[in-house]
mmCIF file of C-alpha atoms in Angstrom:
data_model
loop_
_atom_site.group_PDB
_atom_site.id
_atom_site.type_symbol
_atom_site.label_atom_id
_atom_site.label_comp_id
_atom_site.label_asym_id
_atom_site.label_seq_id
_atom_site.Cartn_x
_atom_site.Cartn_y
_atom_site.Cartn_z
ATOM 1 C CA UNK A 13 67.748 -91.977 -3.534
ATOM 2 C CA UNK A 14 66.848 -95.216 -5.773
ATOM 3 C CA UNK A 15 69.210 -98.265 -5.334
ATOM 4 C CA UNK A 16 70.924 -100.083 -8.442
ATOM 5 C CA UNK A 17 68.976 -102.977 -7.674
ATOM 6 C CA UNK A 18 65.745 -101.196 -7.429
ATOM 7 C CA UNK A 19 66.598 -99.136 -10.733
ATOM 8 C CA UNK A 20 67.206 -102.627 -12.462
ATOM 9 C CA UNK A 21 63.829 -104.332 -11.331
ATOM 10 C CA UNK A 22 61.831 -101.155 -12.670
ATOM 11 C CA UNK A 23 63.476 -101.480 -15.895
ATOM 12 C CA UNK A 24 62.702 -104.990 -15.987
ATOM 13 C CA UNK A 25 59.232 -104.945 -15.211
ATOM 14 C CA UNK A 26 58.543 -101.604 -17.370
ATOM 15 C CA UNK A 27 54.790 -101.669 -18.908
ATOM 16 C CA UNK A 28 55.279 -100.792 -23.093
ATOM 17 C CA UNK A 29 54.993 -97.194 -23.917
ATOM 18 C CA UNK A 30 53.011 -95.726 -26.885
ATOM 19 C CA UNK A 31 55.612 -93.186 -28.749
ATOM 20 C CA UNK A 32 52.278 -90.805 -29.663
ATOM 21 C CA UNK A 33 51.909 -90.114 -25.783
ATOM 22 C CA UNK A 34 55.565 -89.791 -24.894
ATOM 23 C CA UNK A 35 56.031 -87.397 -27.957
ATOM 24 C CA UNK A 36 52.872 -85.476 -27.497
ATOM 25 C CA UNK A 37 53.702 -85.021 -23.755
ATOM 26 C CA UNK A 38 57.494 -83.953 -24.671
ATOM 27 C CA UNK A 39 55.954 -81.166 -26.961
ATOM 28 C CA UNK A 40 54.219 -79.918 -23.910
ATOM 29 C CA UNK A 41 56.724 -79.967 -21.643
ATOM 30 C CA UNK A 42 58.700 -78.152 -24.319
ATOM 31 C CA UNK A 43 55.960 -75.306 -23.939
ATOM 32 C CA UNK A 44 57.454 -75.094 -20.275
ATOM 33 C CA UNK A 45 61.039 -75.252 -20.913
ATOM 34 C CA UNK A 46 61.912 -73.773 -24.187
ATOM 35 C CA UNK A 47 63.770 -70.722 -22.097
ATOM 36 C CA UNK A 48 65.787 -72.885 -20.213
ATOM 37 C CA UNK A 49 66.850 -74.795 -22.995
ATOM 38 C CA UNK A 50 67.795 -72.093 -24.784
ATOM 39 C CA UNK A 51 70.140 -71.015 -21.636
ATOM 40 C CA UNK A 52 71.479 -74.754 -22.015
ATOM 41 C CA UNK A 53 72.979 -74.450 -25.454
ATOM 42 C CA UNK A 54 73.842 -70.912 -24.149
ATOM 43 C CA UNK A 55 76.014 -71.870 -21.658
ATOM 44 C CA UNK A 56 77.464 -74.668 -23.354
ATOM 45 C CA UNK A 57 78.535 -72.368 -25.965
ATOM 46 C CA UNK A 58 80.029 -70.220 -23.494
ATOM 47 C CA UNK A 59 81.735 -73.414 -22.059
ATOM 48 C CA UNK A 60 83.301 -74.165 -25.316
ATOM 49 C CA UNK A 61 84.394 -70.543 -26.290
ATOM 50 C CA UNK A 62 87.661 -70.360 -24.729
ATOM 51 C CA UNK A 63 88.800 -73.994 -26.001
ATOM 52 C CA UNK A 64 87.019 -73.095 -29.532
ATOM 53 C CA UNK A 65 89.194 -69.618 -29.533
ATOM 54 C CA UNK A 66 92.613 -71.994 -28.461
ATOM 55 C CA UNK A 67 92.208 -73.854 -31.048
ATOM 56 C CA UNK A 68 91.329 -71.731 -33.856
ATOM 57 C CA UNK A 69 93.778 -68.777 -33.233
ATOM 58 C CA UNK A 70 96.854 -70.399 -34.996
ATOM 59 C CA UNK A 71 94.561 -71.012 -37.908
ATOM 60 C CA UNK A 72 93.777 -67.844 -38.282
ATOM 61 C CA UNK A 73 96.930 -66.456 -37.862
ATOM 62 C CA UNK A 74 98.405 -69.150 -40.681
ATOM 63 C CA UNK A 75 95.339 -67.948 -42.695
ATOM 64 C CA UNK A 76 96.665 -63.721 -42.860
ATOM 65 C CA UNK A 77 100.023 -65.636 -43.586
ATOM 66 C CA UNK A 78 98.824 -67.436 -46.823
ATOM 67 C CA UNK A 79 97.137 -64.226 -48.038
ATOM 68 C CA UNK A 80 100.056 -62.170 -47.559
ATOM 69 C CA UNK A 81 102.556 -64.486 -49.606
ATOM 70 C CA UNK A 82 99.500 -65.626 -52.012
ATOM 71 C CA UNK A 83 97.070 -68.221 -51.933
ATOM 72 C CA UNK A 84 98.750 -70.865 -53.805
ATOM 73 C CA UNK A 85 101.743 -70.818 -51.361
ATOM 74 C CA UNK A 86 100.820 -73.634 -48.474
ATOM 75 C CA UNK A 87 104.515 -72.756 -46.405
ATOM 76 C CA UNK A 88 102.116 -70.975 -44.066
ATOM 77 C CA UNK A 89 100.149 -73.800 -43.267
ATOM 78 C CA UNK A 90 103.182 -75.977 -42.814
ATOM 79 C CA UNK A 91 105.296 -74.000 -41.000
ATOM 80 C CA UNK A 92 101.823 -74.203 -38.614
ATOM 81 C CA UNK A 93 101.717 -77.713 -38.522
ATOM 82 C CA UNK A 94 105.319 -78.249 -38.152
ATOM 83 C CA UNK A 95 105.333 -75.784 -35.027
ATOM 84 C CA UNK A 96 102.235 -77.519 -33.030
ATOM 85 C CA UNK A 97 103.858 -78.650 -30.149
ATOM 86 C CA UNK A 98 102.974 -82.302 -28.502
ATOM 87 C CA UNK A 99 102.174 -79.863 -25.296
ATOM 88 C CA UNK A 100 99.666 -77.976 -27.517
ATOM 89 C CA UNK A 101 98.152 -81.277 -28.912
ATOM 90 C CA UNK A 102 97.650 -82.450 -25.491
ATOM 91 C CA UNK A 103 96.525 -79.289 -23.802
ATOM 92 C CA UNK A 104 93.525 -79.432 -26.648
ATOM 93 C CA UNK A 105 92.980 -82.710 -25.831
ATOM 94 C CA UNK A 106 92.820 -82.291 -22.286
ATOM 95 C CA UNK A 107 90.678 -79.302 -22.823
ATOM 96 C CA UNK A 108 88.051 -80.946 -24.869
ATOM 97 C CA UNK A 109 87.564 -83.610 -22.067
ATOM 98 C CA UNK A 110 87.374 -80.927 -19.322
ATOM 99 C CA UNK A 111 84.768 -78.916 -21.137
ATOM 100 C CA UNK A 112 83.207 -82.504 -22.644
ATOM 101 C CA UNK A 113 82.488 -83.199 -18.729
ATOM 102 C CA UNK A 114 81.373 -79.753 -17.704
ATOM 103 C CA UNK A 115 78.805 -80.101 -20.691
ATOM 104 C CA UNK A 116 78.041 -83.241 -19.329
ATOM 105 C CA UNK A 117 77.292 -81.729 -15.962
ATOM 106 C CA UNK A 118 75.115 -79.024 -17.335
ATOM 107 C CA UNK A 119 72.941 -81.650 -19.352
ATOM 108 C CA UNK A 120 72.660 -82.915 -16.247
ATOM 109 C CA UNK A 121 71.130 -79.944 -14.331
ATOM 110 C CA UNK A 122 68.406 -79.249 -16.981
ATOM 111 C CA UNK A 123 67.321 -82.446 -16.596
ATOM 112 C CA UNK A 124 67.001 -81.779 -12.903
ATOM 113 C CA UNK A 125 64.964 -78.107 -14.139
ATOM 114 C CA UNK A 126 62.622 -79.999 -16.632
ATOM 115 C CA UNK A 127 61.608 -82.218 -13.638
ATOM 116 C CA UNK A 128 61.054 -79.083 -11.799
ATOM 117 C CA UNK A 129 59.151 -77.670 -14.583
ATOM 118 C CA UNK A 130 57.104 -80.831 -15.098
ATOM 119 C CA UNK A 131 56.089 -80.480 -11.010
ATOM 120 C CA UNK A 132 55.116 -76.647 -11.449
ATOM 121 C CA UNK A 133 58.260 -76.161 -9.353
ATOM 122 C CA UNK A 134 60.107 -73.055 -9.078
ATOM 123 C CA UNK A 135 63.546 -72.960 -11.109
ATOM 124 C CA UNK A 136 66.533 -70.788 -10.988
ATOM 125 C CA UNK A 137 69.837 -70.225 -13.155
ATOM 126 C CA UNK A 138 72.104 -71.960 -10.848
ATOM 127 C CA UNK A 139 70.129 -75.135 -11.253
ATOM 128 C CA UNK A 140 72.081 -75.250 -14.693
ATOM 129 C CA UNK A 141 75.204 -75.787 -12.529
ATOM 130 C CA UNK A 142 74.226 -78.371 -9.687
ATOM 131 C CA UNK A 143 76.796 -80.590 -10.967
ATOM 132 C CA UNK A 144 79.342 -78.184 -11.892
ATOM 133 C CA UNK A 145 81.107 -79.269 -8.306
ATOM 134 C CA UNK A 146 84.413 -81.546 -7.924
ATOM 135 C CA UNK A 147 82.683 -84.043 -6.357
ATOM 136 C CA UNK A 148 80.404 -84.770 -9.302
ATOM 137 C CA UNK A 149 82.897 -83.601 -11.990
ATOM 138 C CA UNK A 150 84.970 -86.355 -11.602
ATOM 139 C CA UNK A 151 81.902 -88.792 -12.617
ATOM 140 C CA UNK A 152 81.184 -87.042 -15.433
ATOM 141 C CA UNK A 153 84.514 -86.892 -16.738
ATOM 142 C CA UNK A 154 84.660 -90.608 -16.451
ATOM 143 C CA UNK A 155 81.163 -90.697 -18.101
ATOM 144 C CA UNK A 156 82.706 -88.662 -20.815
ATOM 145 C CA UNK A 157 85.716 -91.074 -21.473
ATOM 146 C CA UNK A 158 83.576 -94.133 -21.106
ATOM 147 C CA UNK A 159 81.161 -92.326 -24.038
ATOM 148 C CA UNK A 160 84.596 -91.247 -26.271
ATOM 149 C CA UNK A 161 85.853 -95.081 -25.773
ATOM 150 C CA UNK A 162 82.648 -96.904 -26.568
ATOM 151 C CA UNK A 163 82.189 -94.386 -29.849
ATOM 152 C CA UNK A 164 85.674 -95.265 -31.199
ATOM 153 C CA UNK A 165 84.821 -98.970 -30.421
ATOM 154 C CA UNK A 166 81.683 -98.880 -32.220
ATOM 155 C CA UNK A 167 83.038 -97.173 -35.202
ATOM 156 C CA UNK A 168 86.122 -99.359 -35.810
ATOM 157 C CA UNK A 169 83.009 -102.037 -35.986
ATOM 158 C CA UNK A 170 82.385 -100.733 -39.356
ATOM 159 C CA UNK A 171 79.955 -97.832 -37.598
ATOM 160 C CA UNK A 172 76.716 -99.766 -37.739
ATOM 161 C CA UNK A 173 76.885 -100.658 -34.136
ATOM 162 C CA UNK A 174 77.030 -96.553 -33.587
ATOM 163 C CA UNK A 175 73.187 -96.922 -34.269
ATOM 164 C CA UNK A 176 72.970 -99.270 -31.444
ATOM 165 C CA UNK A 177 75.375 -97.270 -28.791
ATOM 166 C CA UNK A 178 73.570 -93.988 -29.328
ATOM 167 C CA UNK A 179 70.465 -94.952 -27.720
ATOM 168 C CA UNK A 180 72.352 -95.614 -24.216
ATOM 169 C CA UNK A 181 74.902 -93.420 -24.566
ATOM 170 C CA UNK A 182 71.972 -90.728 -24.780
ATOM 171 C CA UNK A 183 70.627 -91.781 -20.806
ATOM 172 C CA UNK A 184 74.116 -91.264 -19.090
ATOM 173 C CA UNK A 185 72.892 -88.110 -18.508
ATOM 174 C CA UNK A 186 69.628 -88.228 -17.340
ATOM 175 C CA UNK A 187 70.505 -91.485 -15.614
ATOM 176 C CA UNK A 188 73.402 -89.517 -13.511
ATOM 177 C CA UNK A 189 70.972 -86.550 -12.911
ATOM 178 C CA UNK A 190 68.617 -88.639 -10.699
ATOM 179 C CA UNK A 191 70.959 -91.227 -9.362
ATOM 180 C CA UNK A 192 74.315 -89.340 -8.733
ATOM 181 C CA UNK A 193 75.292 -91.906 -5.707
ATOM 182 C CA UNK A 194 75.586 -94.333 -8.030
ATOM 183 C CA UNK A 195 79.136 -95.516 -9.063
ATOM 184 C CA UNK A 196 79.745 -94.975 -12.909
ATOM 185 C CA UNK A 197 79.753 -98.595 -14.024
ATOM 186 C CA UNK A 198 76.132 -98.671 -12.196
ATOM 187 C CA UNK A 199 74.959 -95.260 -14.169
ATOM 188 C CA UNK A 200 76.470 -97.237 -17.486
ATOM 189 C CA UNK A 201 74.874 -100.624 -16.428
ATOM 190 C CA UNK A 202 71.305 -99.203 -15.648
ATOM 191 C CA UNK A 203 72.076 -96.690 -19.168
ATOM 192 C CA UNK A 204 72.572 -99.732 -21.072
ATOM 193 C CA UNK A 205 69.584 -101.825 -19.262
ATOM 194 C CA UNK A 206 67.052 -99.278 -20.233
ATOM 195 C CA UNK A 207 68.743 -98.662 -23.420
ATOM 196 C CA UNK A 208 68.211 -102.401 -24.410
ATOM 197 C CA UNK A 209 64.438 -102.441 -22.878
ATOM 198 C CA UNK A 210 63.247 -99.718 -24.776
ATOM 199 C CA UNK A 211 65.994 -99.168 -27.683
ATOM 200 C CA UNK A 212 63.624 -99.080 -30.562
ATOM 201 C CA UNK A 213 61.255 -96.940 -28.935
ATOM 202 C CA UNK A 214 63.860 -94.212 -28.061
ATOM 203 C CA UNK A 215 65.629 -94.507 -31.297
ATOM 204 C CA UNK A 216 63.138 -93.804 -33.082
ATOM 205 C CA UNK A 217 62.079 -90.804 -30.706
ATOM 206 C CA UNK A 218 65.588 -89.327 -31.203
ATOM 207 C CA UNK A 219 65.636 -89.467 -34.512
ATOM 208 C CA UNK A 220 61.774 -87.629 -35.303
ATOM 209 C CA UNK A 221 62.267 -85.222 -32.128
ATOM 210 C CA UNK A 222 66.141 -84.369 -33.709
ATOM 211 C CA UNK A 223 64.547 -83.571 -37.090
ATOM 212 C CA UNK A 224 61.894 -81.780 -35.822
ATOM 213 C CA UNK A 225 63.780 -79.534 -33.765
ATOM 214 C CA UNK A 226 66.463 -79.053 -36.765
ATOM 215 C CA UNK A 227 63.842 -78.228 -39.278
ATOM 216 C CA UNK A 228 61.872 -75.971 -37.305
ATOM 217 C CA UNK A 229 65.206 -74.276 -36.250
ATOM 218 C CA UNK A 230 66.229 -73.826 -39.969
ATOM 219 C CA UNK A 231 62.866 -72.533 -40.846
ATOM 220 C CA UNK A 232 63.338 -69.718 -38.478
ATOM 221 C CA UNK A 233 65.777 -68.275 -40.094
ATOM 222 C CA UNK A 234 68.961 -70.478 -38.363
ATOM 223 C CA UNK A 235 68.680 -68.920 -34.990
ATOM 224 C CA UNK A 236 65.780 -70.714 -33.978
ATOM 225 C CA UNK A 237 68.048 -73.855 -33.835
ATOM 226 C CA UNK A 238 69.325 -72.400 -30.237
ATOM 227 C CA UNK A 239 65.411 -72.569 -29.103
ATOM 228 C CA UNK A 240 64.634 -76.053 -30.715
ATOM 229 C CA UNK A 241 68.410 -78.152 -30.098
ATOM 230 C CA UNK A 242 67.188 -78.995 -26.206
ATOM 231 C CA UNK A 243 63.996 -80.547 -27.824
ATOM 232 C CA UNK A 244 65.393 -84.144 -27.996
ATOM 233 C CA UNK A 245 66.234 -84.084 -24.251
ATOM 234 C CA UNK A 246 62.029 -84.040 -23.652
ATOM 235 C CA UNK A 247 61.340 -87.631 -24.915
ATOM 236 C CA UNK A 248 64.708 -89.404 -23.303
ATOM 237 C CA UNK A 249 63.238 -87.475 -20.079
ATOM 238 C CA UNK A 250 59.828 -88.767 -20.688
ATOM 239 C CA UNK A 251 60.752 -92.443 -21.252
ATOM 240 C CA UNK A 252 62.716 -92.248 -17.803
ATOM 241 C CA UNK A 253 59.919 -90.579 -15.906
ATOM 242 C CA UNK A 254 57.664 -93.372 -17.101
ATOM 243 C CA UNK A 255 59.640 -96.325 -16.696
ATOM 244 C CA UNK A 256 62.011 -95.301 -13.478
ATOM 245 C CA UNK A 257 60.092 -92.691 -11.881
ATOM 246 C CA UNK A 258 61.456 -90.541 -9.321
ATOM 247 C CA UNK A 259 62.017 -90.737 -5.432
ATOM 248 C CA UNK A 260 59.954 -88.260 -3.901
ATOM 249 C CA UNK A 261 61.445 -88.649 -0.648
ATOM 250 C CA UNK A 262 64.953 -87.633 -2.513
ATOM 251 C CA UNK A 263 63.422 -84.712 -4.354
ATOM 252 C CA UNK A 264 62.890 -83.166 -0.746
ATOM 253 C CA UNK A 265 65.805 -84.041 0.377
ATOM 254 C CA UNK A 266 67.720 -82.068 -2.908
ATOM 255 C CA UNK A 267 65.528 -79.173 -1.930
ATOM 256 C CA UNK A 268 67.358 -79.006 1.777
ATOM 257 C CA UNK A 269 71.200 -79.863 -0.344
ATOM 258 C CA UNK A 270 70.117 -77.073 -2.616
ATOM 259 C CA UNK A 271 69.269 -74.612 0.170
ATOM 260 C CA UNK A 272 72.781 -75.079 1.967
#
């Protein structure tokens, strides 16, 4: 595994990267991973589905009640909000955080899958859930809390800082995926170090890849977005690959770990 100091050194001495090469390589890799990208979106929806149901069922009940009493009657919604207990609200908040942590773990698993496919290795569905384990979920949970905290502070500072922090925040999952032995603080520091070093490049890649994924998805009658939504992960992967790279020894160790 790469140590914290080694990672920082690699980032500090990173060579200049070409936007066009990174983007074209991302497209080539996407041709290998589009199915796994679709599965990532599917698994994310399945994970979030229970919370969506718990959150929206009371509103659906209030809408039905309002229809029975007339659209001009707001009593149904007034009763709904008045009846929401603190316990229910806390349950929803905790649910969002826990499922968000699982989502980060799935994203990290997808990055591992990308590396395997990039090296023409075999993958399986279980690779998505590599980090959905107790020893890893605690870190993804804390990373989720830190992401929310940084986002809230950035929003309070007139929103402009969000443009800056969106780059290092987008690196949390990939730094964790390939360096799970690092502490949460070290993962955050490495992400911000890499984000600062390649901020303009990564920001441009995120904007262009995000727009492309959305346009292609919408042109495919909307349903295509499920297949293209994972495309922005690929430029992030390529930047990480070119700047930090992968420890081949750790890859062999991971194969042994997965076989246990």
